[in-house]
Structure formats: C-alpha cells, structure tokens
mmCIF file of C-alpha atoms and ligand atoms in Angstrom:
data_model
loop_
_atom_site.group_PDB
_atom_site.id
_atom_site.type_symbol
_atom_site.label_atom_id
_atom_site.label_comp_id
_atom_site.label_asym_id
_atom_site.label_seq_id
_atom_site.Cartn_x
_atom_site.Cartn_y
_atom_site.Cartn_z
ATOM 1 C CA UNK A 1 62.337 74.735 95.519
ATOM 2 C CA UNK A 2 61.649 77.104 92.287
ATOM 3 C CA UNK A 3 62.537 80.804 91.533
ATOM 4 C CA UNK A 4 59.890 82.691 91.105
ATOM 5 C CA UNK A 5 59.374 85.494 88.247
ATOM 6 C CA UNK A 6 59.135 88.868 90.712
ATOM 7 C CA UNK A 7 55.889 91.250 90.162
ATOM 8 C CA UNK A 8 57.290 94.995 89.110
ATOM 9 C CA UNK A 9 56.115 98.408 89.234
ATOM 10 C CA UNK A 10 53.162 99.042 88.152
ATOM 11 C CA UNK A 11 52.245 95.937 88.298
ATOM 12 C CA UNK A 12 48.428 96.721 90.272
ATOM 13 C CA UNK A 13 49.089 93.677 92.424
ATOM 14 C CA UNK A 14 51.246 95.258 94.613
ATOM 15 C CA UNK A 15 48.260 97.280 95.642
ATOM 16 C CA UNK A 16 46.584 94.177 96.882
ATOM 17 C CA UNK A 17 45.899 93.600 100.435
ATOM 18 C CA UNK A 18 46.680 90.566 101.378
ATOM 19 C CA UNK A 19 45.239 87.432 103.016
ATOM 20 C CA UNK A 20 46.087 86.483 106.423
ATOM 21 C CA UNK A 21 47.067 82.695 106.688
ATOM 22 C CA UNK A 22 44.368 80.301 107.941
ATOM 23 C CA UNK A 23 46.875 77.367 108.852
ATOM 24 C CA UNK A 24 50.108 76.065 108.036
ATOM 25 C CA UNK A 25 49.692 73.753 104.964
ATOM 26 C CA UNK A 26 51.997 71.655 102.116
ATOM 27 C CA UNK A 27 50.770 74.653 100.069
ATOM 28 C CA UNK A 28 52.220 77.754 102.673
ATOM 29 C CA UNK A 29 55.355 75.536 103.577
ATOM 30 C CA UNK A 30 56.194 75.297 99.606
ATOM 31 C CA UNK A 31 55.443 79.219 99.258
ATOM 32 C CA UNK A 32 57.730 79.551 102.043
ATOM 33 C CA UNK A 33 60.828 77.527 100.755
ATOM 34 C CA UNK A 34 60.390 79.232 97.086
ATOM 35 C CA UNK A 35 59.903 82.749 98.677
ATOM 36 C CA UNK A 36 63.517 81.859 100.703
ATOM 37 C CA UNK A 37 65.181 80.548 97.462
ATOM 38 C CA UNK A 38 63.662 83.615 95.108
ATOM 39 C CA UNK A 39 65.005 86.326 97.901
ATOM 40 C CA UNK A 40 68.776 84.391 98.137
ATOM 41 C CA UNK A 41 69.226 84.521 94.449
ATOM 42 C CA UNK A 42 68.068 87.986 93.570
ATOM 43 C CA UNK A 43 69.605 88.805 96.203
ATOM 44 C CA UNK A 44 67.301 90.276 98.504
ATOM 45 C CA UNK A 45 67.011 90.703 102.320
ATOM 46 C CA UNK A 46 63.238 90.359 102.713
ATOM 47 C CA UNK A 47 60.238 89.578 100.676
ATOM 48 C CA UNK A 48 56.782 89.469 100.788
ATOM 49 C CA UNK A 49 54.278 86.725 98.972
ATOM 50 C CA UNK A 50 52.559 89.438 97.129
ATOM 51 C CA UNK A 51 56.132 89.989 95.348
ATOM 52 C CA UNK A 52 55.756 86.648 93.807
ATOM 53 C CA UNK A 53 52.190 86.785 93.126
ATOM 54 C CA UNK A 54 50.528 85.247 95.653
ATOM 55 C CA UNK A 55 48.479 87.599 98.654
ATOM 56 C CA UNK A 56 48.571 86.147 101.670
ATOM 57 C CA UNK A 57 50.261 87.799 104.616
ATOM 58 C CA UNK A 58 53.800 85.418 104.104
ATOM 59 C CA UNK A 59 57.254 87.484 104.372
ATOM 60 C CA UNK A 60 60.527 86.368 104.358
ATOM 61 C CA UNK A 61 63.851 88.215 105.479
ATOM 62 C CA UNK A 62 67.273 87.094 105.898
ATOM 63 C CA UNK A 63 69.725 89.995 107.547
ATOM 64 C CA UNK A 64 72.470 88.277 108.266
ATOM 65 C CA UNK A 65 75.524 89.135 106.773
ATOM 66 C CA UNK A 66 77.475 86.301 105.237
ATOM 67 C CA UNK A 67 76.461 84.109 102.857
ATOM 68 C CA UNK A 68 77.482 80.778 103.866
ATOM 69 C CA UNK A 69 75.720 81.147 107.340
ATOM 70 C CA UNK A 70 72.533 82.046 106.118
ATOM 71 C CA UNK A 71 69.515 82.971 108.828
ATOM 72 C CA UNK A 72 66.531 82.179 106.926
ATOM 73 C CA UNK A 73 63.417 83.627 108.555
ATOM 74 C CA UNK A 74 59.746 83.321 107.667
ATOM 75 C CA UNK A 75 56.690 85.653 109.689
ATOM 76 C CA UNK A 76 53.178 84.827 108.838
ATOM 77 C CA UNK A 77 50.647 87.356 109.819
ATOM 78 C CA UNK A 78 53.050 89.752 111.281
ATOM 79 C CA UNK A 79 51.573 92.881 112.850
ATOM 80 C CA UNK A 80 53.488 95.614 114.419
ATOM 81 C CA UNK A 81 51.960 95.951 118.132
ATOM 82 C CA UNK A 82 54.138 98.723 119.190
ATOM 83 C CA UNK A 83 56.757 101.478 117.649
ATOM 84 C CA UNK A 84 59.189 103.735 118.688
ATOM 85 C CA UNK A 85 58.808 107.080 118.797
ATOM 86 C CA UNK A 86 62.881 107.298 117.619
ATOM 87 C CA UNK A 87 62.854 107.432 113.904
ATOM 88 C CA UNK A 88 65.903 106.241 111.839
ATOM 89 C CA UNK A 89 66.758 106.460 108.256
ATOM 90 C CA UNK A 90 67.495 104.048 105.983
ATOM 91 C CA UNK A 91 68.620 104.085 102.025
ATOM 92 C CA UNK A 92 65.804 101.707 101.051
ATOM 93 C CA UNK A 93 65.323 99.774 97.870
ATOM 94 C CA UNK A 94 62.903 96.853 96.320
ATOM 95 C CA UNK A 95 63.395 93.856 94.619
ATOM 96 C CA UNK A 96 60.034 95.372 92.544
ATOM 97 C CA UNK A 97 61.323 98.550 91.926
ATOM 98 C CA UNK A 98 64.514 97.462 90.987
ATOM 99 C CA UNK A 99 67.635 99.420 90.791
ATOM 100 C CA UNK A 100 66.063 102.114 92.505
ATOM 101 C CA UNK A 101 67.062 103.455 96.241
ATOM 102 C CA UNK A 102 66.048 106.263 98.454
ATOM 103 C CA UNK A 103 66.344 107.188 101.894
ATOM 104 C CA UNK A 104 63.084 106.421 104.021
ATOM 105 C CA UNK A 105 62.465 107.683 107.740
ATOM 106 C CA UNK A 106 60.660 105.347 109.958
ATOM 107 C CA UNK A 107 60.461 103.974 113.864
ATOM 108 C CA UNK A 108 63.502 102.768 114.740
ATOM 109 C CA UNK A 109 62.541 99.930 116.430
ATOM 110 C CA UNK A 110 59.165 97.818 116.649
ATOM 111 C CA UNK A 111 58.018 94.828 118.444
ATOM 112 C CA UNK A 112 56.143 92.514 115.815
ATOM 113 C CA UNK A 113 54.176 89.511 116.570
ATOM 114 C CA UNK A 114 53.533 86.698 114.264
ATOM 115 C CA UNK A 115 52.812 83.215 113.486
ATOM 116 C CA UNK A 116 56.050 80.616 113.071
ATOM 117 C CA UNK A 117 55.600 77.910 110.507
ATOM 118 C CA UNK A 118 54.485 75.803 113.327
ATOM 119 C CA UNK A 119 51.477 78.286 113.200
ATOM 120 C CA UNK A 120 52.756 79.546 116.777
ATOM 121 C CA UNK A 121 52.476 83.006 117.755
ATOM 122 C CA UNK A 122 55.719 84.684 118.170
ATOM 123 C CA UNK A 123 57.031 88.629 119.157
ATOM 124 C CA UNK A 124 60.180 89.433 118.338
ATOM 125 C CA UNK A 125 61.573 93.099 119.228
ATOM 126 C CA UNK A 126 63.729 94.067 116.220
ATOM 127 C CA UNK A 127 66.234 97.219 115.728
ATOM 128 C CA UNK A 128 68.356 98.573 113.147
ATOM 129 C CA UNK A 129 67.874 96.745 109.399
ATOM 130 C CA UNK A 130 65.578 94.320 110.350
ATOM 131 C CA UNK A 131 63.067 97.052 112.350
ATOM 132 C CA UNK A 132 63.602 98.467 108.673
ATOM 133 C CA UNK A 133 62.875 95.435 106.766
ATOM 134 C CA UNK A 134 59.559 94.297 109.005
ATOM 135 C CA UNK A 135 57.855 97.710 108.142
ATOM 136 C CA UNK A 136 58.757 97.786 104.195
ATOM 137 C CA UNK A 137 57.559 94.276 104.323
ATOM 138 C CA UNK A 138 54.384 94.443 106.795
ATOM 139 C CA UNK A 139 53.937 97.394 103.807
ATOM 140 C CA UNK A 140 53.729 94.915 101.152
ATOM 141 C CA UNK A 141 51.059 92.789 103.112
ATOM 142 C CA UNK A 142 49.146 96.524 103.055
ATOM 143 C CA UNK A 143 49.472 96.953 99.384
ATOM 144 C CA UNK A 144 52.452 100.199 100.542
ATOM 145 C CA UNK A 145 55.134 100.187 98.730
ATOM 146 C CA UNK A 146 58.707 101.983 99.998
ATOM 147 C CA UNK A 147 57.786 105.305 97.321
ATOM 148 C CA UNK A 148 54.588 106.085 99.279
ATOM 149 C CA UNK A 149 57.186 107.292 102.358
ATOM 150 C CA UNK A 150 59.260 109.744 99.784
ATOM 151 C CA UNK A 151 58.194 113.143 98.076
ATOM 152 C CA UNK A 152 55.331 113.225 95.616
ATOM 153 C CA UNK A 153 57.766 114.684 93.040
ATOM 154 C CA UNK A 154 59.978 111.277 93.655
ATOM 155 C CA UNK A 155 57.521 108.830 93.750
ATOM 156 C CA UNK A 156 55.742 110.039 90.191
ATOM 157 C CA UNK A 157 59.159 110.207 88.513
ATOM 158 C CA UNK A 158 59.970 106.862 89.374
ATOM 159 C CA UNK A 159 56.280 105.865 88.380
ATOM 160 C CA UNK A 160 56.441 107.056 85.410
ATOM 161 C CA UNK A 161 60.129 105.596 84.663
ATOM 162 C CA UNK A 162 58.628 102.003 85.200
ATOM 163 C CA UNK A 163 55.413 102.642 83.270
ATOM 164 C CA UNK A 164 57.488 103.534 80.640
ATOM 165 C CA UNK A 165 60.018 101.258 80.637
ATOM 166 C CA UNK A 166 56.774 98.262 80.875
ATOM 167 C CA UNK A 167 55.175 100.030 77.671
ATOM 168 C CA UNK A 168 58.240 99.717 75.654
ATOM 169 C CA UNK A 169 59.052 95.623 77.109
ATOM 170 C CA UNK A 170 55.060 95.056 76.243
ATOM 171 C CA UNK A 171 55.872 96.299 72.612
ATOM 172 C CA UNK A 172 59.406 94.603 72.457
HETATM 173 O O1 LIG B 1 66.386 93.537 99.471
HETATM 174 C C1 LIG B 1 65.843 94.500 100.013
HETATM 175 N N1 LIG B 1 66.611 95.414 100.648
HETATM 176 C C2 LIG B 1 66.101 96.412 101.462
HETATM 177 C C3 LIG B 1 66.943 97.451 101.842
HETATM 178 C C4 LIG B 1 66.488 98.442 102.673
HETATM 179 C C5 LIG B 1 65.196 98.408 103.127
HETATM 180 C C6 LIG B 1 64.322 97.402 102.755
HETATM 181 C C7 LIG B 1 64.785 96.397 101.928
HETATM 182 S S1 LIG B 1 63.708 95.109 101.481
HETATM 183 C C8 LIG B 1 64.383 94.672 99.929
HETATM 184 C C9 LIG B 1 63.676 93.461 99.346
HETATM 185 C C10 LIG B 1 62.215 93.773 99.108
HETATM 186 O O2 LIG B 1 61.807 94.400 98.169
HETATM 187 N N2 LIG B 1 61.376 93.362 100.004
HETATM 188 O O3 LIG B 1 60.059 93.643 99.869
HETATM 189 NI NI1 LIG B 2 59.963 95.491 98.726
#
C-alpha cells in the first residue's frame, strides 16, 4: 500500500467529473487499498479517487470511532437514489481544503446504492456522519466541492486564501 500526495485547492482537477468503474480489476483493488491507507494517515473519514488524482467514481470512508477497530469501507459508483426531506447540519471540512471547516446543511439521511469490490450492487440507508460523508463524497465524483454549499462571500475568501498560498509555494 502507498500514501498518496493529496490534490489541493485550486487544483482544476477537483472540477473533474469522474469515471464510473467498468469492473473490478488489480488496478481498482490497488487504488482502493492506497485510497484506505492515504485517508487513515491524514487522517480523514472519507475520500474520493479524484483526491488522489485519479477520476473514477472510487470513495472511501471510515466513520467509526476508534482507531484500533477500524471499519474500512469502499463504494464504487455510488448514486444517491433517494433523500430526505429533513436537513441536518454538519461542521464540514476537506482533506483538499485543509485546515478549513464550515457548517454545511444537507438531507439528513439518504439511501445510496453502489457497487462492492466484488462489483455487486449494494444500498445502504445511511444517517447522521456518514449520510454527511456519502454526499461530500458523491460531490467529489461531481467535480462539487463542500464551499459550493456555503455563501459566495465564504467560498471566494477561502479561494483566494489557497490561490495565494499555491502562488507563493510555486515561487518558494
Ligand atoms: O475527513 C473528512 N471529514 C469530514 C467531516 C465532515 C464532513 C465531511 C468530511 S469528509 C473529509 C475528508 C474528505 O475531504 N473527503 O472528501
Ligand atoms: Ni473532501
């Protein structure tokens, strides 16, 4: 398994939309394991492939509390088939935006069906932080991004923050 370098704001390939995944090969099942072991050590509770570089419609999320009973799950192709009309907040934040967190309303639960890596097709009905985490990452896979859900006035400060701060790593 390898770490992966994470793609940050304003990186343009977090605008992508990604590729759904044809079938389950060596190639997905590696993206997979490195996905899992980039998430655990940033520490994140979800990611999506696009984070790492690579478009295809691959998330992973892990919301289990403790660390030493870790609940490593990966969604191919997930698509949210139904939402709740309930809406929840949630302080939100992302592994490429980092350091940066604001609240974000959205369904409060959502019934998302997917592909296992056995390529079978799966729903799962999920509440609370992982209702939370499917959307931000089902986002990703839609080239959305957490900031497109906050105030205009928010979302270009922040832009601009991370331009800036890119500009000045670029010159060293
Ligand atoms: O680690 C993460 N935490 C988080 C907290 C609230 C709502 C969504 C998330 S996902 C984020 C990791 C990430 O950027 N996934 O794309
Ligand atoms: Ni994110």
């Amino acid at each position: 398994m390898t770490i992966k370098p994470l793609v940050i704001l304003p990186d343009s390939q977090l605008r992508l939309v990604s590729a759904p995944v044809a079938s389950v090969t060596d190639e997905i099942r590696r993206l997979a394991d490195d996905m899992l072991e980039t998430m655990y050590e940033a520490p994140g509770i979800g990611l999506a492939a696009i984070q790492v570089g690579v478009p295809v419609r691959l998330v992973t999320i892990d919301v289990s509390r403790e660390e030493d009973a870790r609940v490593p799950q990966v969604f191919l192709n997930p698509e949210i088939v139904w939402s709740s009309e309930e809406r929840s907040k949630y302080e939100e934040g992302c592994l490429s935006i980092p350091d940066y967190y604001e609240e974000v309303e959205r369904p409060s639960k959502v019934k998302v069906r997917y592909r296992d890596l056995a390529f079978a097709e799966q729903e799962v009905d999920a509440d609370g932080i992982l209702a939370t985490c499917l959307q931000h990452e089902i986002d990703h896979l839609n080239g959305v991004l957490f900031i497109d859900h906050i105030s205009k006035l928010k979302r270009d400060r922040v832009v601009r923050k991370f331009a800036k701060l890119a500009k000045e790593k670029e010159r060293g």
